[in-house]
């Protein structure tokens, strides 16, 4: 059997389980033999800003295991995904810890290219004192734990306080309708009326599925979703409806009618840090980015009207056995040490997923994290479903959306908007049908 299974009594996971079963995470790592670490493991990440964190974890382990060599390779997400596809399918990855969203990991799990976690690691993940059900599900498939939750991307509104004050706005927008009103008031224009500072930076172009993910965030505020699970394991498109029309129309109105933003304008975190946009929706990593690149920026954050996307990133280990597996899983566990997680939030800005860790030292120092951790009790989360074709669904929807965003004739034509959404939803459902996932 190629995949490494915890039920293999002669495997490294069996020894690992025996050592850590009755011990805490940190104590378990401490008890492992030094010889298990006299080797090299690779850490693959799709977020370059995570490299210092993974190196920090490696340094912590090296104090006790000087023979352990950890190669951290953090590259852009698209290239990371290509690397995983090539490395896992060709068997050339070596001993590797892989950072991956559960939705993306699903295809490799289904093809036995990512093994189940050892029993002790699975027990750590399923302990409700460590992780909520949302994160356990994201690291599991069909009830089996394959990865260890590490951090998540979670959206919130970032807004320029000085621009809000200049526009007479005293609090962040509370509804999606208010987002458009605010965008109008915040847009700065030249003498010809051309926008020079966008009121609301919307993701209108760029690479791949990110466009669809950002659309999904806005769609979610209106009660829709790109796909929904109708019955166990069966899905269908859920945006060719009123929620979808409102979400797409809001994009079109801002671009073509109100002209608060255009595809050509600077966008995203870089534009916000340079004062080229007044507000935008993004994940918590922007806080650390602002601290590094625009420390004097007067900004604040706020929860979204209904809830947010939460994209948990998990750590997996490829199909290796014995001491190789033991060393790789020990590294994964060390990454979830409370000290390392506080370091992650403080120095990188991604939100750790583990419960029961006191992050107060960070949130007190950086109030902007408040919108991400102090949200309303009825705040809702959604994530990308762990089904094989989810990336294809999003990438193809992104292409449809990009085309729609550039079509001014749609902006004030609800019937035309509905037709665009119906065509896109048909394509989504055809993908699901091809994979045997479409709900009848």
PDB file of N, CA and C in Angstrom, residues 156-164 186 197-201 265-283 285-287 289-291 293-294 296-302 368:
ATOM      1  N   UNK A 156     -12.492  40.613   5.970  1.00  0.00           N
ATOM      2  CA  UNK A 156     -13.075  41.718   6.740  1.00  0.00           C
ATOM      3  C   UNK A 156     -12.879  42.983   5.916  1.00  0.00           C
ATOM      4  N   UNK A 157     -13.553  44.038   6.304  1.00  0.00           N
ATOM      5  CA  UNK A 157     -13.404  45.318   5.611  1.00  0.00           C
ATOM      6  C   UNK A 157     -12.221  46.089   6.181  1.00  0.00           C
ATOM      7  N   UNK A 158     -11.375  46.564   5.290  1.00  0.00           N
ATOM      8  CA  UNK A 158     -10.321  47.507   5.651  1.00  0.00           C
ATOM      9  C   UNK A 158     -10.753  48.880   5.135  1.00  0.00           C
ATOM     10  N   UNK A 159     -10.695  49.901   5.987  1.00  0.00           N
ATOM     11  CA  UNK A 159     -11.077  51.231   5.498  1.00  0.00           C
ATOM     12  C   UNK A 159     -10.139  52.303   6.024  1.00  0.00           C
ATOM     13  N   UNK A 160      -9.949  53.313   5.174  1.00  0.00           N
ATOM     14  CA  UNK A 160      -9.062  54.437   5.478  1.00  0.00           C
ATOM     15  C   UNK A 160      -9.812  55.430   6.364  1.00  0.00           C
ATOM     16  N   UNK A 161      -9.402  55.577   7.604  1.00  0.00           N
ATOM     17  CA  UNK A 161     -10.113  56.415   8.576  1.00  0.00           C
ATOM     18  C   UNK A 161     -10.106  57.885   8.148  1.00  0.00           C
ATOM     19  N   UNK A 162      -8.993  58.357   7.642  1.00  0.00           N
ATOM     20  CA  UNK A 162      -8.916  59.763   7.218  1.00  0.00           C
ATOM     21  C   UNK A 162      -9.886  60.042   6.072  1.00  0.00           C
ATOM     22  N   UNK A 163      -9.988  59.128   5.130  1.00  0.00           N
ATOM     23  CA  UNK A 163     -10.904  59.322   4.001  1.00  0.00           C
ATOM     24  C   UNK A 163     -12.354  59.247   4.471  1.00  0.00           C
ATOM     25  N   UNK A 164     -12.627  58.372   5.402  1.00  0.00           N
ATOM     26  CA  UNK A 164     -13.982  58.302   5.952  1.00  0.00           C
ATOM     27  C   UNK A 164     -14.350  59.629   6.618  1.00  0.00           C
ATOM     28  N   UNK A 186     -16.841  58.204  -1.156  1.00  0.00           N
ATOM     29  CA  UNK A 186     -15.400  58.105  -0.911  1.00  0.00           C
ATOM     30  C   UNK A 186     -14.561  58.270  -2.180  1.00  0.00           C
ATOM     31  N   UNK A 197      -9.068  58.118  -6.969  1.00  0.00           N
ATOM     32  CA  UNK A 197      -8.989  57.221  -5.803  1.00  0.00           C
ATOM     33  C   UNK A 197     -10.307  56.460  -5.763  1.00  0.00           C
ATOM     34  N   UNK A 198     -10.243  55.146  -5.870  1.00  0.00           N
ATOM     35  CA  UNK A 198     -11.482  54.371  -5.891  1.00  0.00           C
ATOM     36  C   UNK A 198     -12.136  54.374  -4.518  1.00  0.00           C
ATOM     37  N   UNK A 199     -13.476  54.433  -4.534  1.00  0.00           N
ATOM     38  CA  UNK A 199     -14.197  54.404  -3.268  1.00  0.00           C
ATOM     39  C   UNK A 199     -14.216  53.013  -2.652  1.00  0.00           C
ATOM     40  N   UNK A 200     -14.212  51.998  -3.524  1.00  0.00           N
ATOM     41  CA  UNK A 200     -14.268  50.602  -3.050  1.00  0.00           C
ATOM     42  C   UNK A 200     -13.530  49.758  -4.068  1.00  0.00           C
ATOM     43  N   UNK A 201     -12.419  49.227  -3.688  1.00  0.00           N
ATOM     44  CA  UNK A 201     -11.629  48.410  -4.595  1.00  0.00           C
ATOM     45  C   UNK A 201     -12.237  47.025  -4.703  1.00  0.00           C
ATOM     46  N   UNK A 265      -7.727  50.702 -12.485  1.00  0.00           N
ATOM     47  CA  UNK A 265      -7.220  51.414 -11.306  1.00  0.00           C
ATOM     48  C   UNK A 265      -6.386  50.480 -10.419  1.00  0.00           C
ATOM     49  N   UNK A 266      -5.388  51.023  -9.715  1.00  0.00           N
ATOM     50  CA  UNK A 266      -4.648  50.208  -8.743  1.00  0.00           C
ATOM     51  C   UNK A 266      -5.629  49.579  -7.762  1.00  0.00           C
ATOM     52  N   UNK A 267      -5.327  48.371  -7.338  1.00  0.00           N
ATOM     53  CA  UNK A 267      -6.291  47.629  -6.527  1.00  0.00           C
ATOM     54  C   UNK A 267      -5.607  46.883  -5.402  1.00  0.00           C
ATOM     55  N   UNK A 268      -6.450  46.373  -4.544  1.00  0.00           N
ATOM     56  CA  UNK A 268      -6.058  45.455  -3.485  1.00  0.00           C
ATOM     57  C   UNK A 268      -5.158  46.132  -2.447  1.00  0.00           C
ATOM     58  N   UNK A 269      -4.378  45.324  -1.725  1.00  0.00           N
ATOM     59  CA  UNK A 269      -3.626  45.828  -0.575  1.00  0.00           C
ATOM     60  C   UNK A 269      -2.649  46.936  -0.964  1.00  0.00           C
ATOM     61  N   UNK A 270      -1.989  46.757  -2.084  1.00  0.00           N
ATOM     62  CA  UNK A 270      -1.001  47.754  -2.491  1.00  0.00           C
ATOM     63  C   UNK A 270      -1.668  49.110  -2.715  1.00  0.00           C
ATOM     64  N   UNK A 271      -2.837  49.132  -3.353  1.00  0.00           N
ATOM     65  CA  UNK A 271      -3.545  50.391  -3.579  1.00  0.00           C
ATOM     66  C   UNK A 271      -3.998  50.997  -2.255  1.00  0.00           C
ATOM     67  N   UNK A 272      -4.466  50.152  -1.346  1.00  0.00           N
ATOM     68  CA  UNK A 272      -4.914  50.653  -0.042  1.00  0.00           C
ATOM     69  C   UNK A 272      -3.744  51.277   0.725  1.00  0.00           C
ATOM     70  N   UNK A 273      -2.622  50.624   0.692  1.00  0.00           N
ATOM     71  CA  UNK A 273      -1.454  51.123   1.418  1.00  0.00           C
ATOM     72  C   UNK A 273      -0.933  52.423   0.819  1.00  0.00           C
ATOM     73  N   UNK A 274      -1.156  52.642  -0.465  1.00  0.00           N
ATOM     74  CA  UNK A 274      -0.692  53.867  -1.125  1.00  0.00           C
ATOM     75  C   UNK A 274      -1.744  54.964  -1.151  1.00  0.00           C
ATOM     76  N   UNK A 275      -2.871  54.746  -0.500  1.00  0.00           N
ATOM     77  CA  UNK A 275      -3.933  55.750  -0.493  1.00  0.00           C
ATOM     78  C   UNK A 275      -4.648  55.878  -1.816  1.00  0.00           C
ATOM     79  N   UNK A 276      -4.648  54.787  -2.620  1.00  0.00           N
ATOM     80  CA  UNK A 276      -5.290  54.816  -3.933  1.00  0.00           C
ATOM     81  C   UNK A 276      -6.690  54.223  -3.912  1.00  0.00           C
ATOM     82  N   UNK A 277      -7.118  53.722  -2.785  1.00  0.00           N
ATOM     83  CA  UNK A 277      -8.493  53.275  -2.603  1.00  0.00           C
ATOM     84  C   UNK A 277      -8.880  53.511  -1.149  1.00  0.00           C
ATOM     85  N   UNK A 278     -10.184  53.712  -0.919  1.00  0.00           N
ATOM     86  CA  UNK A 278     -10.646  54.057   0.432  1.00  0.00           C
ATOM     87  C   UNK A 278     -11.009  52.828   1.249  1.00  0.00           C
ATOM     88  N   UNK A 279     -11.471  51.766   0.603  1.00  0.00           N
ATOM     89  CA  UNK A 279     -11.842  50.564   1.354  1.00  0.00           C
ATOM     90  C   UNK A 279     -11.807  49.349   0.442  1.00  0.00           C
ATOM     91  N   UNK A 280     -11.603  48.200   1.059  1.00  0.00           N
ATOM     92  CA  UNK A 280     -11.642  46.950   0.323  1.00  0.00           C
ATOM     93  C   UNK A 280     -11.772  45.806   1.314  1.00  0.00           C
ATOM     94  N   UNK A 281     -12.162  44.641   0.801  1.00  0.00           N
ATOM     95  CA  UNK A 281     -12.353  43.449   1.633  1.00  0.00           C
ATOM     96  C   UNK A 281     -11.172  42.510   1.404  1.00  0.00           C
ATOM     97  N   UNK A 282     -10.538  42.113   2.490  1.00  0.00           N
ATOM     98  CA  UNK A 282      -9.359  41.244   2.343  1.00  0.00           C
ATOM     99  C   UNK A 282      -9.107  40.502   3.649  1.00  0.00           C
ATOM    100  N   UNK A 283      -8.147  39.569   3.591  1.00  0.00           N
ATOM    101  CA  UNK A 283      -7.842  38.756   4.748  1.00  0.00           C
ATOM    102  C   UNK A 283      -6.883  39.476   5.701  1.00  0.00           C
ATOM    103  N   UNK A 285      -3.913  38.975   6.672  1.00  0.00           N
ATOM    104  CA  UNK A 285      -2.489  39.129   6.396  1.00  0.00           C
ATOM    105  C   UNK A 285      -2.158  40.564   6.000  1.00  0.00           C
ATOM    106  N   UNK A 286      -3.167  41.305   5.548  1.00  0.00           N
ATOM    107  CA  UNK A 286      -2.932  42.691   5.132  1.00  0.00           C
ATOM    108  C   UNK A 286      -2.447  43.537   6.310  1.00  0.00           C
ATOM    109  N   UNK A 287      -2.861  43.193   7.525  1.00  0.00           N
ATOM    110  CA  UNK A 287      -2.456  43.968   8.701  1.00  0.00           C
ATOM    111  C   UNK A 287      -0.938  43.974   8.831  1.00  0.00           C
ATOM    112  N   UNK A 289       1.136  43.300   6.478  1.00  0.00           N
ATOM    113  CA  UNK A 289       1.688  43.931   5.272  1.00  0.00           C
ATOM    114  C   UNK A 289       1.688  45.450   5.415  1.00  0.00           C
ATOM    115  N   UNK A 290       0.597  45.994   5.982  1.00  0.00           N
ATOM    116  CA  UNK A 290       0.531  47.439   6.214  1.00  0.00           C
ATOM    117  C   UNK A 290       1.609  47.858   7.216  1.00  0.00           C
ATOM    118  N   UNK A 291       1.776  47.062   8.265  1.00  0.00           N
ATOM    119  CA  UNK A 291       2.786  47.396   9.279  1.00  0.00           C
ATOM    120  C   UNK A 291       4.176  47.480   8.666  1.00  0.00           C
ATOM    121  N   UNK A 293       4.825  47.965   5.207  1.00  0.00           N
ATOM    122  CA  UNK A 293       4.959  48.825   4.038  1.00  0.00           C
ATOM    123  C   UNK A 293       4.355  50.220   4.205  1.00  0.00           C
ATOM    124  N   UNK A 294       3.378  50.356   5.121  1.00  0.00           N
ATOM    125  CA  UNK A 294       2.719  51.661   5.299  1.00  0.00           C
ATOM    126  C   UNK A 294       2.383  51.858   6.773  1.00  0.00           C
ATOM    127  N   UNK A 296       2.397  54.205   8.791  1.00  0.00           N
ATOM    128  CA  UNK A 296       1.708  55.436   9.215  1.00  0.00           C
ATOM    129  C   UNK A 296       0.278  55.531   8.693  1.00  0.00           C
ATOM    130  N   UNK A 297      -0.186  54.527   7.968  1.00  0.00           N
ATOM    131  CA  UNK A 297      -1.540  54.544   7.412  1.00  0.00           C
ATOM    132  C   UNK A 297      -2.572  54.524   8.541  1.00  0.00           C
ATOM    133  N   UNK A 298      -3.522  55.459   8.515  1.00  0.00           N
ATOM    134  CA  UNK A 298      -4.581  55.533   9.520  1.00  0.00           C
ATOM    135  C   UNK A 298      -5.783  54.732   9.013  1.00  0.00           C
ATOM    136  N   UNK A 299      -5.897  53.499   9.476  1.00  0.00           N
ATOM    137  CA  UNK A 299      -6.943  52.619   8.962  1.00  0.00           C
ATOM    138  C   UNK A 299      -7.598  51.845  10.099  1.00  0.00           C
ATOM    139  N   UNK A 300      -8.707  51.218   9.794  1.00  0.00           N
ATOM    140  CA  UNK A 300      -9.395  50.353  10.748  1.00  0.00           C
ATOM    141  C   UNK A 300     -10.016  49.195   9.978  1.00  0.00           C
ATOM    142  N   UNK A 301     -10.540  48.225  10.707  1.00  0.00           N
ATOM    143  CA  UNK A 301     -11.187  47.065  10.095  1.00  0.00           C
ATOM    144  C   UNK A 301     -12.580  46.890  10.692  1.00  0.00           C
ATOM    145  N   UNK A 302     -13.428  46.156   9.992  1.00  0.00           N
ATOM    146  CA  UNK A 302     -14.790  45.898  10.470  1.00  0.00           C
ATOM    147  C   UNK A 302     -15.284  44.565   9.916  1.00  0.00           C
ATOM    148  N   UNK A 368      -6.518  46.191  14.955  1.00  0.00           N
ATOM    149  CA  UNK A 368      -7.112  45.824  13.665  1.00  0.00           C
ATOM    150  C   UNK A 368      -7.483  44.347  13.605  1.00  0.00           C
TER     151      UNK A 368
END
